[in-house]
Amino acid sequence: MKRIGLLGCGAMGTQIALAIDSGKVPATLTHVFDDSKEKSKLLVEKLTHKPEIVENSHLLSSNPIDIVVEAASQDAVRDAGLSVLQNKKDLMIMSVGALLDESIYDILSDACKDFKKTIYLPSGAIAGLDGIKSVKGELESISITTTKHPRSLKGAKFFENSEINLDEINSSTVIFEGIAKEAVSLFPANINVAALLSLTGIGSEKTHVKIVADPNTDKNTHHIEAEGKFGKMTYTIENYPDENNPKTSRLAILSAIETLKKYCSNDIQIGT
Amino acid sequence: MKRIGLLGCGAMGTQIALAIDSGKVPATLTHVFDDSKEKSKLLVEKLTHKPEIVENSHLLSSNPIDIVVEAASQDAVRDAGLSVLQNKKDLMIMSVGALLDESIYDILSDACKDFKKTIYLPSGAIAGLDGIKSVKGELESISITTTKHPRSLKGAKFFENSEINLDEINSSTVIFEGIAKEAVSLFPANINVAALLSLTGIGSEKTHVKIVADPNTDKNTHHIEAEGKFGKMTYTIENYPDENNPKTSRLAILSAIETLKKYCSNDIQIGT
């Protein structure tokens, strides 16, 4: 049975811990850490099989576990990612935006090779990354259009220098069009999806992003188009928010749990 | 460096072998087998790093390799699949139709657990299986519509009992609508795609299949719709045939190579 250490005991970390505790992921959650001791304790209280709360993030991977699951923040990836691999543990990363920094990406990718360990990035709130990584070498264009209710875009840095008033939008309106590199700094709530697509395909300077505010939708919708010598892929992923954690798509949680389940099982594994 | 044994030296096996030989897949192809010795020899001639030709399929996995790649036939999966796992080797299967036989599926799935080995099924000529396996537990409906040129449907068993004459079709025409279980026996050329989708989601009795003949297309197009509590996923994958092997979509070859590359690398792995 695989042993898991969890870095981050917030909403996403809690859902992952519950999936392990219920047996949905065939593994044991042995150690947890969160900057907030309070959050760690609240999580442990919810679990039948109690993990140990460690004193800092580096102590997770110095224990005899197989994989550290990061569900904390980009800072946590920067701070603890390398030491996980150096301690010869695998790593699953939820805060994938951290990897858009090329120096972080290169350090972690090199460490995987040096220490013969693997970093896993779930498909998050999108899908079809199996297809996109397969055709990566001959992709000519790739774009993503994200449509959300205006309230889901509130507080984004983009609006500091924009005359758009989200409260006044009464029909579907294009808010932003540009490259992923720009989009991730202006719309942090969209960062994981744009980062994942950029990392899978041809990078954040060649991945086109459009953001649409639609006051008549109750879902987050991602529309992806990818073209090249192989043909064309078009995906539309319409996500309902998770009941317990409305800021996150249900699919993002399900794909994290599925990735961990696959890691922990010897079985028939479907998909590239 | 991982060591690979190849079962099947036809068009698909050759493309996989060339990808290993060129270094695209960081591994060594050490042993090959095909029922036709002629085909094995033809393949070995094309390679810079010559693998050994073994005398039967079981000898592949008795050698010190890490994984056997099956690119032969459903019969090969039935005949040699179990012994690969018993010999403590992983297995990648291209002829996924074999797994629609539940007894075969169960035997191989149990053997994975018993011998702590994994069977890999690439996403083939479709994509988005990352999303579908994540939402598997709450899928309410799933369907695939495959559109091909009438000539690509010729010879299918379906036409033995049908009055449709493929040569007379001059506009887009629905040829078949039914469950995947029926479709795979009537349209063997479509078997891998329907089998993959059934295995990933909710099985061949609940997966709906529509087959359309369109004399005005030069591509094979798969349109997939999946719905449930999570929301909805809609994929359209338009595939050009491979230049060297017009019976196969280029994507099917690329996804096989990508799956093997992932297996052979310690790196950042993207996608559920």
PDB file of N, CA and C in Angstrom, chain B residues 44-104:
ATOM      1  N   VAL B  44      13.781  -5.459 -38.348  1.00  0.00           N
ATOM      2  CA  VAL B  44      15.142  -5.365 -37.797  1.00  0.00           C
ATOM      3  C   VAL B  44      16.089  -4.690 -38.797  1.00  0.00           C
ATOM      4  N   GLU B  45      15.879  -4.985 -40.086  1.00  0.00           N
ATOM      5  CA  GLU B  45      16.716  -4.349 -41.124  1.00  0.00           C
ATOM      6  C   GLU B  45      16.632  -2.831 -41.087  1.00  0.00           C
ATOM      7  N   LYS B  46      15.452  -2.309 -40.710  1.00  0.00           N
ATOM      8  CA  LYS B  46      15.253  -0.850 -40.718  1.00  0.00           C
ATOM      9  C   LYS B  46      15.891  -0.156 -39.521  1.00  0.00           C
ATOM     10  N   LEU B  47      16.328  -0.915 -38.520  1.00  0.00           N
ATOM     11  CA  LEU B  47      16.768  -0.307 -37.263  1.00  0.00           C
ATOM     12  C   LEU B  47      18.285  -0.213 -37.162  1.00  0.00           C
ATOM     13  N   THR B  48      18.754   0.856 -36.555  1.00  0.00           N
ATOM     14  CA  THR B  48      20.191   1.026 -36.328  1.00  0.00           C
ATOM     15  C   THR B  48      20.651   0.127 -35.177  1.00  0.00           C
ATOM     16  N   HIS B  49      19.865   0.128 -34.095  1.00  0.00           N
ATOM     17  CA  HIS B  49      20.184  -0.731 -32.947  1.00  0.00           C
ATOM     18  C   HIS B  49      19.354  -2.003 -33.074  1.00  0.00           C
ATOM     19  N   LYS B  50      19.993  -3.105 -33.456  1.00  0.00           N
ATOM     20  CA  LYS B  50      19.263  -4.326 -33.823  1.00  0.00           C
ATOM     21  C   LYS B  50      18.804  -5.114 -32.591  1.00  0.00           C
ATOM     22  N   PRO B  51      17.486  -5.322 -32.451  1.00  0.00           N
ATOM     23  CA  PRO B  51      17.007  -6.206 -31.385  1.00  0.00           C
ATOM     24  C   PRO B  51      17.147  -7.668 -31.815  1.00  0.00           C
ATOM     25  N   GLU B  52      17.044  -8.553 -30.834  1.00  0.00           N
ATOM     26  CA  GLU B  52      17.074  -9.984 -31.117  1.00  0.00           C
ATOM     27  C   GLU B  52      15.661 -10.450 -31.513  1.00  0.00           C
ATOM     28  N   ILE B  53      15.561 -11.308 -32.527  1.00  0.00           N
ATOM     29  CA  ILE B  53      14.261 -11.891 -32.891  1.00  0.00           C
ATOM     30  C   ILE B  53      14.088 -13.176 -32.089  1.00  0.00           C
ATOM     31  N   VAL B  54      13.037 -13.235 -31.262  1.00  0.00           N
ATOM     32  CA  VAL B  54      12.837 -14.447 -30.459  1.00  0.00           C
ATOM     33  C   VAL B  54      11.907 -15.418 -31.178  1.00  0.00           C
ATOM     34  N   GLU B  55      11.848 -16.653 -30.695  1.00  0.00           N
ATOM     35  CA  GLU B  55      11.172 -17.729 -31.430  1.00  0.00           C
ATOM     36  C   GLU B  55       9.672 -17.837 -31.138  1.00  0.00           C
ATOM     37  N   ASN B  56       9.228 -17.293 -29.998  1.00  0.00           N
ATOM     38  CA  ASN B  56       7.775 -17.252 -29.756  1.00  0.00           C
ATOM     39  C   ASN B  56       7.463 -16.098 -28.803  1.00  0.00           C
ATOM     40  N   SER B  57       6.177 -15.746 -28.723  1.00  0.00           N
ATOM     41  CA  SER B  57       5.802 -14.525 -27.998  1.00  0.00           C
ATOM     42  C   SER B  57       6.150 -14.613 -26.505  1.00  0.00           C
ATOM     43  N   HIS B  58       6.124 -15.816 -25.945  1.00  0.00           N
ATOM     44  CA  HIS B  58       6.397 -15.963 -24.511  1.00  0.00           C
ATOM     45  C   HIS B  58       7.862 -15.710 -24.176  1.00  0.00           C
ATOM     46  N   LEU B  59       8.717 -15.884 -25.159  1.00  0.00           N
ATOM     47  CA  LEU B  59      10.157 -15.652 -24.914  1.00  0.00           C
ATOM     48  C   LEU B  59      10.477 -14.168 -24.771  1.00  0.00           C
ATOM     49  N   LEU B  60       9.567 -13.304 -25.232  1.00  0.00           N
ATOM     50  CA  LEU B  60       9.797 -11.865 -25.049  1.00  0.00           C
ATOM     51  C   LEU B  60       9.909 -11.552 -23.565  1.00  0.00           C
ATOM     52  N   SER B  61       8.918 -12.012 -22.795  1.00  0.00           N
ATOM     53  CA  SER B  61       8.864 -11.587 -21.398  1.00  0.00           C
ATOM     54  C   SER B  61       9.709 -12.459 -20.477  1.00  0.00           C
ATOM     55  N   SER B  62      10.288 -13.534 -21.002  1.00  0.00           N
ATOM     56  CA  SER B  62      11.204 -14.291 -20.148  1.00  0.00           C
ATOM     57  C   SER B  62      12.603 -13.684 -20.205  1.00  0.00           C
ATOM     58  N   ASN B  63      12.801 -12.739 -21.086  1.00  0.00           N
ATOM     59  CA  ASN B  63      14.078 -12.011 -21.128  1.00  0.00           C
ATOM     60  C   ASN B  63      14.042 -10.818 -20.162  1.00  0.00           C
ATOM     61  N   PRO B  64      15.220 -10.272 -19.807  1.00  0.00           N
ATOM     62  CA  PRO B  64      15.250  -9.177 -18.821  1.00  0.00           C
ATOM     63  C   PRO B  64      14.826  -7.831 -19.412  1.00  0.00           C
ATOM     64  N   ILE B  65      13.541  -7.702 -19.706  1.00  0.00           N
ATOM     65  CA  ILE B  65      13.002  -6.446 -20.214  1.00  0.00           C
ATOM     66  C   ILE B  65      12.088  -5.840 -19.145  1.00  0.00           C
ATOM     67  N   ASP B  66      11.647  -4.580 -19.365  1.00  0.00           N
ATOM     68  CA  ASP B  66      10.728  -3.930 -18.421  1.00  0.00           C
ATOM     69  C   ASP B  66       9.280  -4.036 -18.872  1.00  0.00           C
ATOM     70  N   ILE B  67       9.059  -3.946 -20.191  1.00  0.00           N
ATOM     71  CA  ILE B  67       7.686  -3.889 -20.698  1.00  0.00           C
ATOM     72  C   ILE B  67       7.604  -4.583 -22.056  1.00  0.00           C
ATOM     73  N   VAL B  68       6.472  -5.255 -22.283  1.00  0.00           N
ATOM     74  CA  VAL B  68       6.170  -5.797 -23.604  1.00  0.00           C
ATOM     75  C   VAL B  68       5.136  -4.877 -24.250  1.00  0.00           C
ATOM     76  N   VAL B  69       5.392  -4.471 -25.473  1.00  0.00           N
ATOM     77  CA  VAL B  69       4.433  -3.663 -26.223  1.00  0.00           C
ATOM     78  C   VAL B  69       3.731  -4.565 -27.222  1.00  0.00           C
ATOM     79  N   GLU B  70       2.423  -4.739 -27.037  1.00  0.00           N
ATOM     80  CA  GLU B  70       1.645  -5.558 -27.969  1.00  0.00           C
ATOM     81  C   GLU B  70       1.119  -4.675 -29.084  1.00  0.00           C
ATOM     82  N   ALA B  71       1.493  -4.989 -30.314  1.00  0.00           N
ATOM     83  CA  ALA B  71       0.966  -4.282 -31.486  1.00  0.00           C
ATOM     84  C   ALA B  71       0.689  -5.341 -32.543  1.00  0.00           C
ATOM     85  N   ALA B  72       0.006  -6.405 -32.103  1.00  0.00           N
ATOM     86  CA  ALA B  72      -0.163  -7.566 -32.986  1.00  0.00           C
ATOM     87  C   ALA B  72      -1.643  -7.818 -33.299  1.00  0.00           C
ATOM     88  N   SER B  73      -2.407  -8.265 -32.320  1.00  0.00           N
ATOM     89  CA  SER B  73      -3.804  -8.656 -32.566  1.00  0.00           C
ATOM     90  C   SER B  73      -4.467  -8.965 -31.237  1.00  0.00           C
ATOM     91  N   GLN B  74      -5.794  -9.019 -31.257  1.00  0.00           N
ATOM     92  CA  GLN B  74      -6.535  -9.417 -30.059  1.00  0.00           C
ATOM     93  C   GLN B  74      -6.117 -10.820 -29.622  1.00  0.00           C
ATOM     94  N   ASP B  75      -5.869 -11.697 -30.603  1.00  0.00           N
ATOM     95  CA  ASP B  75      -5.432 -13.056 -30.253  1.00  0.00           C
ATOM     96  C   ASP B  75      -4.130 -13.034 -29.470  1.00  0.00           C
ATOM     97  N   ALA B  76      -3.249 -12.136 -29.855  1.00  0.00           N
ATOM     98  CA  ALA B  76      -1.955 -12.042 -29.156  1.00  0.00           C
ATOM     99  C   ALA B  76      -2.165 -11.629 -27.709  1.00  0.00           C
ATOM    100  N   VAL B  77      -3.120 -10.730 -27.466  1.00  0.00           N
ATOM    101  CA  VAL B  77      -3.411 -10.298 -26.096  1.00  0.00           C
ATOM    102  C   VAL B  77      -3.934 -11.487 -25.288  1.00  0.00           C
ATOM    103  N   ARG B  78      -4.878 -12.228 -25.883  1.00  0.00           N
ATOM    104  CA  ARG B  78      -5.455 -13.400 -25.198  1.00  0.00           C
ATOM    105  C   ARG B  78      -4.393 -14.452 -24.923  1.00  0.00           C
ATOM    106  N   ASP B  79      -3.525 -14.648 -25.908  1.00  0.00           N
ATOM    107  CA  ASP B  79      -2.552 -15.734 -25.837  1.00  0.00           C
ATOM    108  C   ASP B  79      -1.373 -15.413 -24.908  1.00  0.00           C
ATOM    109  N   ALA B  80      -0.867 -14.162 -24.977  1.00  0.00           N
ATOM    110  CA  ALA B  80       0.398 -13.870 -24.282  1.00  0.00           C
ATOM    111  C   ALA B  80       0.271 -12.882 -23.135  1.00  0.00           C
ATOM    112  N   GLY B  81      -0.874 -12.186 -23.035  1.00  0.00           N
ATOM    113  CA  GLY B  81      -1.008 -11.120 -22.033  1.00  0.00           C
ATOM    114  C   GLY B  81      -0.705 -11.575 -20.618  1.00  0.00           C
ATOM    115  N   LEU B  82      -1.332 -12.662 -20.209  1.00  0.00           N
ATOM    116  CA  LEU B  82      -1.183 -13.126 -18.829  1.00  0.00           C
ATOM    117  C   LEU B  82       0.263 -13.514 -18.513  1.00  0.00           C
ATOM    118  N   SER B  83       0.910 -14.195 -19.466  1.00  0.00           N
ATOM    119  CA  SER B  83       2.274 -14.660 -19.169  1.00  0.00           C
ATOM    120  C   SER B  83       3.249 -13.492 -19.040  1.00  0.00           C
ATOM    121  N   VAL B  84       2.966 -12.388 -19.729  1.00  0.00           N
ATOM    122  CA  VAL B  84       3.813 -11.193 -19.575  1.00  0.00           C
ATOM    123  C   VAL B  84       3.786 -10.717 -18.120  1.00  0.00           C
ATOM    124  N   LEU B  85       2.569 -10.639 -17.548  1.00  0.00           N
ATOM    125  CA  LEU B  85       2.429 -10.166 -16.170  1.00  0.00           C
ATOM    126  C   LEU B  85       3.010 -11.187 -15.184  1.00  0.00           C
ATOM    127  N   GLN B  86       2.771 -12.468 -15.466  1.00  0.00           N
ATOM    128  CA  GLN B  86       3.327 -13.529 -14.596  1.00  0.00           C
ATOM    129  C   GLN B  86       4.849 -13.485 -14.591  1.00  0.00           C
ATOM    130  N   ASN B  87       5.422 -13.082 -15.721  1.00  0.00           N
ATOM    131  CA  ASN B  87       6.881 -12.929 -15.785  1.00  0.00           C
ATOM    132  C   ASN B  87       7.336 -11.593 -15.206  1.00  0.00           C
ATOM    133  N   LYS B  88       6.400 -10.893 -14.537  1.00  0.00           N
ATOM    134  CA  LYS B  88       6.703  -9.639 -13.839  1.00  0.00           C
ATOM    135  C   LYS B  88       7.205  -8.542 -14.781  1.00  0.00           C
ATOM    136  N   LYS B  89       6.523  -8.443 -15.924  1.00  0.00           N
ATOM    137  CA  LYS B  89       6.804  -7.357 -16.850  1.00  0.00           C
ATOM    138  C   LYS B  89       5.525  -6.533 -17.023  1.00  0.00           C
ATOM    139  N   ASP B  90       5.661  -5.232 -17.250  1.00  0.00           N
ATOM    140  CA  ASP B  90       4.507  -4.420 -17.603  1.00  0.00           C
ATOM    141  C   ASP B  90       4.102  -4.721 -19.050  1.00  0.00           C
ATOM    142  N   LEU B  91       2.933  -4.199 -19.427  1.00  0.00           N
ATOM    143  CA  LEU B  91       2.400  -4.516 -20.762  1.00  0.00           C
ATOM    144  C   LEU B  91       1.680  -3.298 -21.317  1.00  0.00           C
ATOM    145  N   MET B  92       1.963  -2.961 -22.568  1.00  0.00           N
ATOM    146  CA  MET B  92       1.164  -1.926 -23.244  1.00  0.00           C
ATOM    147  C   MET B  92       0.375  -2.636 -24.342  1.00  0.00           C
ATOM    148  N   ILE B  93      -0.923  -2.369 -24.376  1.00  0.00           N
ATOM    149  CA  ILE B  93      -1.802  -3.074 -25.322  1.00  0.00           C
ATOM    150  C   ILE B  93      -2.353  -2.103 -26.360  1.00  0.00           C
ATOM    151  N   MET B  94      -2.169  -2.428 -27.637  1.00  0.00           N
ATOM    152  CA  MET B  94      -2.770  -1.650 -28.722  1.00  0.00           C
ATOM    153  C   MET B  94      -4.120  -2.251 -29.133  1.00  0.00           C
ATOM    154  N   SER B  95      -4.234  -3.574 -29.102  1.00  0.00           N
ATOM    155  CA  SER B  95      -5.476  -4.252 -29.542  1.00  0.00           C
ATOM    156  C   SER B  95      -6.464  -4.304 -28.382  1.00  0.00           C
ATOM    157  N   VAL B  96      -6.945  -3.133 -27.956  1.00  0.00           N
ATOM    158  CA  VAL B  96      -7.737  -3.013 -26.731  1.00  0.00           C
ATOM    159  C   VAL B  96      -9.086  -3.706 -26.832  1.00  0.00           C
ATOM    160  N   GLY B  97      -9.541  -3.994 -28.051  1.00  0.00           N
ATOM    161  CA  GLY B  97     -10.807  -4.705 -28.231  1.00  0.00           C
ATOM    162  C   GLY B  97     -10.836  -6.018 -27.442  1.00  0.00           C
ATOM    163  N   ALA B  98      -9.675  -6.647 -27.284  1.00  0.00           N
ATOM    164  CA  ALA B  98      -9.592  -7.914 -26.547  1.00  0.00           C
ATOM    165  C   ALA B  98     -10.138  -7.785 -25.131  1.00  0.00           C
ATOM    166  N   LEU B  99     -10.041  -6.582 -24.549  1.00  0.00           N
ATOM    167  CA  LEU B  99     -10.435  -6.381 -23.151  1.00  0.00           C
ATOM    168  C   LEU B  99     -11.942  -6.226 -22.974  1.00  0.00           C
ATOM    169  N   LEU B 100     -12.688  -6.138 -24.095  1.00  0.00           N
ATOM    170  CA  LEU B 100     -14.150  -6.085 -23.967  1.00  0.00           C
ATOM    171  C   LEU B 100     -14.699  -7.433 -23.522  1.00  0.00           C
ATOM    172  N   ASP B 101     -13.926  -8.497 -23.727  1.00  0.00           N
ATOM    173  CA  ASP B 101     -14.289  -9.799 -23.172  1.00  0.00           C
ATOM    174  C   ASP B 101     -14.010  -9.730 -21.669  1.00  0.00           C
ATOM    175  N   GLU B 102     -15.104  -9.753 -20.880  1.00  0.00           N
ATOM    176  CA  GLU B 102     -14.945  -9.506 -19.440  1.00  0.00           C
ATOM    177  C   GLU B 102     -14.029 -10.499 -18.746  1.00  0.00           C
ATOM    178  N   SER B 103     -14.036 -11.747 -19.225  1.00  0.00           N
ATOM    179  CA  SER B 103     -13.190 -12.730 -18.549  1.00  0.00           C
ATOM    180  C   SER B 103     -11.712 -12.400 -18.790  1.00  0.00           C
ATOM    181  N   ILE B 104     -11.398 -11.957 -20.001  1.00  0.00           N
ATOM    182  CA  ILE B 104     -10.012 -11.549 -20.291  1.00  0.00           C
ATOM    183  C   ILE B 104      -9.646 -10.334 -19.436  1.00  0.00           C
TER     184      ILE B 104
END
